[in-house]
XYZ file of C-alpha atoms in Angstrom:
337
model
C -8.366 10.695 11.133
C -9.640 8.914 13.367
C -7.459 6.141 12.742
C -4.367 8.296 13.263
C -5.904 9.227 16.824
C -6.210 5.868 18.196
C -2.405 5.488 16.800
C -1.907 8.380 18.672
C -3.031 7.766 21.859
C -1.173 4.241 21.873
C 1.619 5.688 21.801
C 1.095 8.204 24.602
C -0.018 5.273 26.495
C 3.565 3.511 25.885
C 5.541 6.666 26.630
C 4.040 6.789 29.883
C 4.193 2.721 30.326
C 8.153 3.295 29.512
C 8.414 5.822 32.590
C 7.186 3.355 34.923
C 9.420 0.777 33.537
C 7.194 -1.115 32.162
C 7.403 -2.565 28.183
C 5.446 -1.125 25.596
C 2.512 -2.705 24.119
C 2.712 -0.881 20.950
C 5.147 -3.232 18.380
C 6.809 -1.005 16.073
C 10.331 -0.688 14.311
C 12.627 2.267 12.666
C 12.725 0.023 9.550
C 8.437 -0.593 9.680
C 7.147 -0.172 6.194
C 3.504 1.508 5.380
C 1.707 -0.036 2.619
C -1.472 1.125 0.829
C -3.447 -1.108 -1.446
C -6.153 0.446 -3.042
C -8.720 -0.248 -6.259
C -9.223 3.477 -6.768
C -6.050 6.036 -6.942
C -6.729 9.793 -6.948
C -5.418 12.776 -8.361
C -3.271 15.896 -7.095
C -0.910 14.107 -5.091
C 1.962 16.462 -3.829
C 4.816 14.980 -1.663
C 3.970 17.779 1.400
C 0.415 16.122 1.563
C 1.823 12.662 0.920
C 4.012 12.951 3.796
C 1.497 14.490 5.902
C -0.878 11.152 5.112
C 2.405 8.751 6.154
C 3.197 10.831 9.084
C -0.857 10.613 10.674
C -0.254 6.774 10.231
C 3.915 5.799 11.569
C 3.610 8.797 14.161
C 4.541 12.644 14.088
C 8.004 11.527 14.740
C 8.245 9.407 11.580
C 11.994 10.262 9.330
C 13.319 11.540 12.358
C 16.849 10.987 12.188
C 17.699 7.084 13.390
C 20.401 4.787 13.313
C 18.518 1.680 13.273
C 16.855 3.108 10.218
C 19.587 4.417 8.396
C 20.808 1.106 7.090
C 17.249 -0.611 6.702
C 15.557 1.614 4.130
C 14.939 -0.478 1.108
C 13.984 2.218 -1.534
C 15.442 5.143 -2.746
C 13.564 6.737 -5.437
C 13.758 9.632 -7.614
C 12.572 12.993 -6.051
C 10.591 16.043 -7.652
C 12.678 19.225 -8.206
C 12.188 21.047 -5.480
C 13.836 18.089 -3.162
C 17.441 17.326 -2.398
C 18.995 14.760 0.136
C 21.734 17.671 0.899
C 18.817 19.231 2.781
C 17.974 16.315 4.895
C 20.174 17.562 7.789
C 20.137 13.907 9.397
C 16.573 13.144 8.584
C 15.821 10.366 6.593
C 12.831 10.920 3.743
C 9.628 9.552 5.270
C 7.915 8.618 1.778
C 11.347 6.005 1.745
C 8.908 3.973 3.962
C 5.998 4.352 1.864
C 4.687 1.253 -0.364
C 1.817 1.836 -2.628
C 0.376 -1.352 -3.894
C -0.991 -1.036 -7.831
C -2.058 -3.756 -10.414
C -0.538 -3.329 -13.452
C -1.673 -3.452 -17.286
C -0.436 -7.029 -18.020
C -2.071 -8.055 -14.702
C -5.774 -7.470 -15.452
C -4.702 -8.817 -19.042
C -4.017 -12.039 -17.474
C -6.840 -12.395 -15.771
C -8.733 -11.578 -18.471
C -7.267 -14.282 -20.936
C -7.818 -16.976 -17.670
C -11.409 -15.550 -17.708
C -11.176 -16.109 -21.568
C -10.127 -19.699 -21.366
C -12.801 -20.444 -18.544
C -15.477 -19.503 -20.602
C -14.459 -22.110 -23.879
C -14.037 -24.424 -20.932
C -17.102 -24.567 -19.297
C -19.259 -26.729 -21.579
C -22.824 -25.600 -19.941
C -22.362 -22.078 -20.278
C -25.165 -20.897 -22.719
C -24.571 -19.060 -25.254
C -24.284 -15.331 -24.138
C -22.464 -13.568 -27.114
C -25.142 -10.665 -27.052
C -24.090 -10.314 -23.418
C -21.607 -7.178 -22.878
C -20.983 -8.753 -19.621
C -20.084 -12.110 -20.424
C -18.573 -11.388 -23.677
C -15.870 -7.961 -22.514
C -13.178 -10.086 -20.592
C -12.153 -6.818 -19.246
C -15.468 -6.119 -17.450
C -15.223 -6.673 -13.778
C -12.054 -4.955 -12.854
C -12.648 -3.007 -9.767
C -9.750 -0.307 -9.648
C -10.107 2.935 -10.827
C -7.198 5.269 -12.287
C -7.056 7.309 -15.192
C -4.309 8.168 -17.191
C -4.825 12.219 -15.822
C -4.663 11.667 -12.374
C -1.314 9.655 -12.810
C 0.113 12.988 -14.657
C -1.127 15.098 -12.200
C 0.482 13.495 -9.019
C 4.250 14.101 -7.707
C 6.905 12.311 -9.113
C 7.870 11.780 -5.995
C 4.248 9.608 -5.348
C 4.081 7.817 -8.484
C 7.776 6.258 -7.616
C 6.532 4.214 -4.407
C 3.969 2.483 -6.514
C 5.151 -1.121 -6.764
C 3.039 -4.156 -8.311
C 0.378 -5.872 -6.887
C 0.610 -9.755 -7.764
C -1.307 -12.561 -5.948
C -0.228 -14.037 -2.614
C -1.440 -17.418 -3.909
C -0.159 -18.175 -7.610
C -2.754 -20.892 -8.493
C -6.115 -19.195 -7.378
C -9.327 -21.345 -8.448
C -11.363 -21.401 -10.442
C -9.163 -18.173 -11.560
C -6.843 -15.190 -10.194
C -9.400 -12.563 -9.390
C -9.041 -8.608 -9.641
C -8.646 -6.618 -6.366
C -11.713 -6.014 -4.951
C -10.232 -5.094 -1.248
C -8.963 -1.451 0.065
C -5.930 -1.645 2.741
C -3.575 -0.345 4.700
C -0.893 -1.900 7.275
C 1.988 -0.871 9.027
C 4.520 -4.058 8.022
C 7.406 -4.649 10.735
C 11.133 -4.621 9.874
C 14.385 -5.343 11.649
C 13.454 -8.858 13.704
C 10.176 -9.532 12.722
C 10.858 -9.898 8.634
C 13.691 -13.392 10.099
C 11.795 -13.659 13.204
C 10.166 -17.672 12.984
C 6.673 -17.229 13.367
C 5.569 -15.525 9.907
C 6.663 -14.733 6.539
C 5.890 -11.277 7.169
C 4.579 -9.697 10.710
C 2.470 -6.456 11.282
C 2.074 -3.776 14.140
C -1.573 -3.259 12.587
C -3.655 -3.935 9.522
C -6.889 -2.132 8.513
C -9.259 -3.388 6.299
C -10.851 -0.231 4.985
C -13.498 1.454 2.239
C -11.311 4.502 2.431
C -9.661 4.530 -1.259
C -5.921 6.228 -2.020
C -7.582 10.135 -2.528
C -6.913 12.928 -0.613
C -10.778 13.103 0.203
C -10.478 9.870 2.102
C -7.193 9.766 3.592
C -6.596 13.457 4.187
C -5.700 16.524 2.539
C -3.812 19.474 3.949
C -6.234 23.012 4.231
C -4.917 25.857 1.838
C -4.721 28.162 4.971
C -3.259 27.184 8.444
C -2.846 28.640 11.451
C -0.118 28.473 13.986
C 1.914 25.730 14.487
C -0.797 24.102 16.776
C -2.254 23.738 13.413
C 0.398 22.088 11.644
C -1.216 18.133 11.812
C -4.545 19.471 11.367
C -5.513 17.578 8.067
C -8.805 18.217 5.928
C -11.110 15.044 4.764
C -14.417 14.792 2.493
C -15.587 11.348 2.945
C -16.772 9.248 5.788
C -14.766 5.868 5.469
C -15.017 2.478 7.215
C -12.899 -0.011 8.532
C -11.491 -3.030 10.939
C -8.361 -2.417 12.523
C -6.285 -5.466 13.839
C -3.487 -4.138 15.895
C -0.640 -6.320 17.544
C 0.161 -6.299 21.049
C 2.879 -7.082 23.478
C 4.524 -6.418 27.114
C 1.412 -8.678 29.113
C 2.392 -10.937 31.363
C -1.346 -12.643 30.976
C -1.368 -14.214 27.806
C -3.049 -11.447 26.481
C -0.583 -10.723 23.900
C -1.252 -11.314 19.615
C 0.595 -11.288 16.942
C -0.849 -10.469 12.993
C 0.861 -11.735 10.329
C 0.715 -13.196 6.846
C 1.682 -17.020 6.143
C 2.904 -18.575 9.254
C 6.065 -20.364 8.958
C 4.717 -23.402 10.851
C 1.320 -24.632 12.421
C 1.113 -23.460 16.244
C -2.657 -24.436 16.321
C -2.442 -24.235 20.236
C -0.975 -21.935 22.828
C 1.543 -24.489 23.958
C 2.884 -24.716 20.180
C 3.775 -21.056 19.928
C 6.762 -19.502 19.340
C 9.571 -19.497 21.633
C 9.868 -16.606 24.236
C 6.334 -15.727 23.149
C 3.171 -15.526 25.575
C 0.304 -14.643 23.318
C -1.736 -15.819 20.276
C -0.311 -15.797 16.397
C -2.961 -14.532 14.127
C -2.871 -15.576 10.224
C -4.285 -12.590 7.896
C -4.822 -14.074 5.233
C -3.349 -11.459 2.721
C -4.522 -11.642 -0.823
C -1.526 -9.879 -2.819
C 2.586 -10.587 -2.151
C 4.183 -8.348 0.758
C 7.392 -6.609 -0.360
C 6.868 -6.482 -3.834
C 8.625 -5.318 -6.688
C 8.671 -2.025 -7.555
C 7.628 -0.414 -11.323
C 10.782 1.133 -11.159
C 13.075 -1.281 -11.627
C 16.507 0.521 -11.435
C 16.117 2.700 -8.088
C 18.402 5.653 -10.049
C 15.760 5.392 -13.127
C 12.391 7.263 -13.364
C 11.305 4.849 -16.304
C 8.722 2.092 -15.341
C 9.276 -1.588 -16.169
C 5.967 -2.052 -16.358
C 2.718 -0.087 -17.224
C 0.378 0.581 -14.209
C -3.271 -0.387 -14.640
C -5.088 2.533 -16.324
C -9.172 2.168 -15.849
C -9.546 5.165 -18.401
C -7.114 7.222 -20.781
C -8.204 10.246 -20.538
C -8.581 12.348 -23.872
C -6.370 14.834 -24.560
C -3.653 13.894 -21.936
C -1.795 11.557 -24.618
C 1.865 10.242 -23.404
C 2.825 13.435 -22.140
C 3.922 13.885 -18.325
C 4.304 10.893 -16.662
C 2.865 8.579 -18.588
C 6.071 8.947 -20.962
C 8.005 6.637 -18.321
C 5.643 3.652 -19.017
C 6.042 1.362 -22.010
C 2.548 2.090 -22.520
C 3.375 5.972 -23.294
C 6.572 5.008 -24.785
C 4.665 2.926 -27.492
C 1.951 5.476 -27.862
C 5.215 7.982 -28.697
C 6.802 5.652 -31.404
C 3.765 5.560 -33.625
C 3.070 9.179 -33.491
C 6.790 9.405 -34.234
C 5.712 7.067 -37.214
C 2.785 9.075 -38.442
């Protein structure tokens, strides 16, 4: 919430900066693309309280109709029911921008056999086979989602999830599991072949608020008028830095957060050209743009399975879970039995 107000007031600020012909300091694009990483995904996810979540973070004006963004949208996924393009009347679907970042099953088992393999290395480790910590490779993994709340959230949610890999392939002494909660607003258009980074933000928070609708905002079951329409419901009390990118000073003043700069510019003189202001490296810990669990954009069905922390008895492979290979195997041998 409060988040969404600074947003807010930025770009209230700009509207009245544009008036007075001056340029905006806010950095922002039609084609922009939210992400959400998480380590703990909640439940009850419906795309009217999805959208609501995406709109408090690109702007109440996000999906409005725009050329610019017409031909930059990069996913189109499968819809619930009760959705149709025919209805858009102009307006592109908001949730197209929407990137929700999720380990997968053969992830963590990677890790897991690295953590293996560490442990016959390591000559001077003593010998702990008594220890449930040091003998479970799967101990350790931070991220929370159970096979239930992954049935009981819209289709429409569940087809934004794509995987979350490792910026950096050859981590030492091993890959480790996401331990990190974030959110960022990733630019489009110029900035993803601009020449300063690999990929460029408008902001980036580093956050303990975790993908539920406790923590990033739930809509009340009874509203008022329409003054009441943004008004959005929250349960927790969350943390977080916020690194937002600036432009339109004449002073210097002007930075620039990004991920993986495309060439050292330790100094001001070395910086881009055409740019007066500093280039920030985030260091980012998983791959920007990545690929999605639905590989075919016109198929429901998941290439691979998403990390499940828990599968929760008596939900089986029904729902959902039926489009991963994981539910798909736990189908065959019941069809065996």
């Amino acid at each position: 919430q409060r988040v969404a107000d600074i947003l807010e007031r930025i770009r209230r600020r700009d509207k009245k900066r544009r008036k007075n012909g001056q340029p905006p300091s806010f950095i922002a694009t039609d084609s922009d693309r939210l992400t959400m990483q998480s380590t703990s995904f909640g439940g009850n996810w419906s795309r009217q309280n999805m959208e609501a979540v995406v709109r408090s973070y690109m702007g109440s004006d996000a999906g409005m109709p725009s050329k610019a963004a017409s031909s930059q949208i990069r996913f189109k996924r499968n819809e619930s029911s009760d959705y149709s393009d025919d209805d858009s009347d102009g307006y592109r679907d908001i949730l197209d921008s929407l990137d929700i970042y999720w380990p997968s099953q053969s992830f963590f088992q990677s890790i897991a056999q690295q953590k293996s393999k560490r442990r016959k290395l390591d000559v001077e480790e003593k010998d702990t086979e008594n220890s449930y910590e040091n003998t479970d490779p799967m101990r350790g993994f931070y991220c929370f989602h159970s096979t239930q709340n992954f049935n009981t959230n819209d289709l429409a949610i569940i087809s934004r999830m794509v995987q979350y890999k490792t910026s950096v392939s050859h981590q030492i002494p091993l890959i480790l599991s996401p331990h990190i909660k974030t959110v960022s607003r990733l630019l489009g258009d110029y900035y993803e072949n601009d020449s300063r980074f690999e990929h460029a933000f408008s902001w980036f928070i580093l956050t303990s608020a975790c993908l539920s609708r406790g923590a990033q905002g739930r809509i009340p079951d009874m509203r008022g008028f329409e003054s009441d329409a943004d008004v959005m419901g929250y349960s927790n009390f969350e943390l977080g830095v916020m690194f937002c990118s600036k432009t339109g000073a004449a002073t210097g003043s002007n930075r620039l957060y990004g991920f993986k700069p495309k060439a050292c510019r330790c100094t001001a003189d070395a910086s881009a050209p055409g740019w007066n202001g500093s280039l920030v490296h985030l260091p980012v810990p998983y791959q920007l743009r990545a690929e999605a669990y639905q590989a075919d954009e016109d198929d429901a069905n998941m290439c691979e399975t998403p990390y499940f922390h828990e599968l929760t008895e008596g939900v089986g492979a029904g729902g959902h879970l039926g489009l991963c290979p994981l539910g798909k195997e736990i189908i065959a041998k019941a069809c065996k039995h």
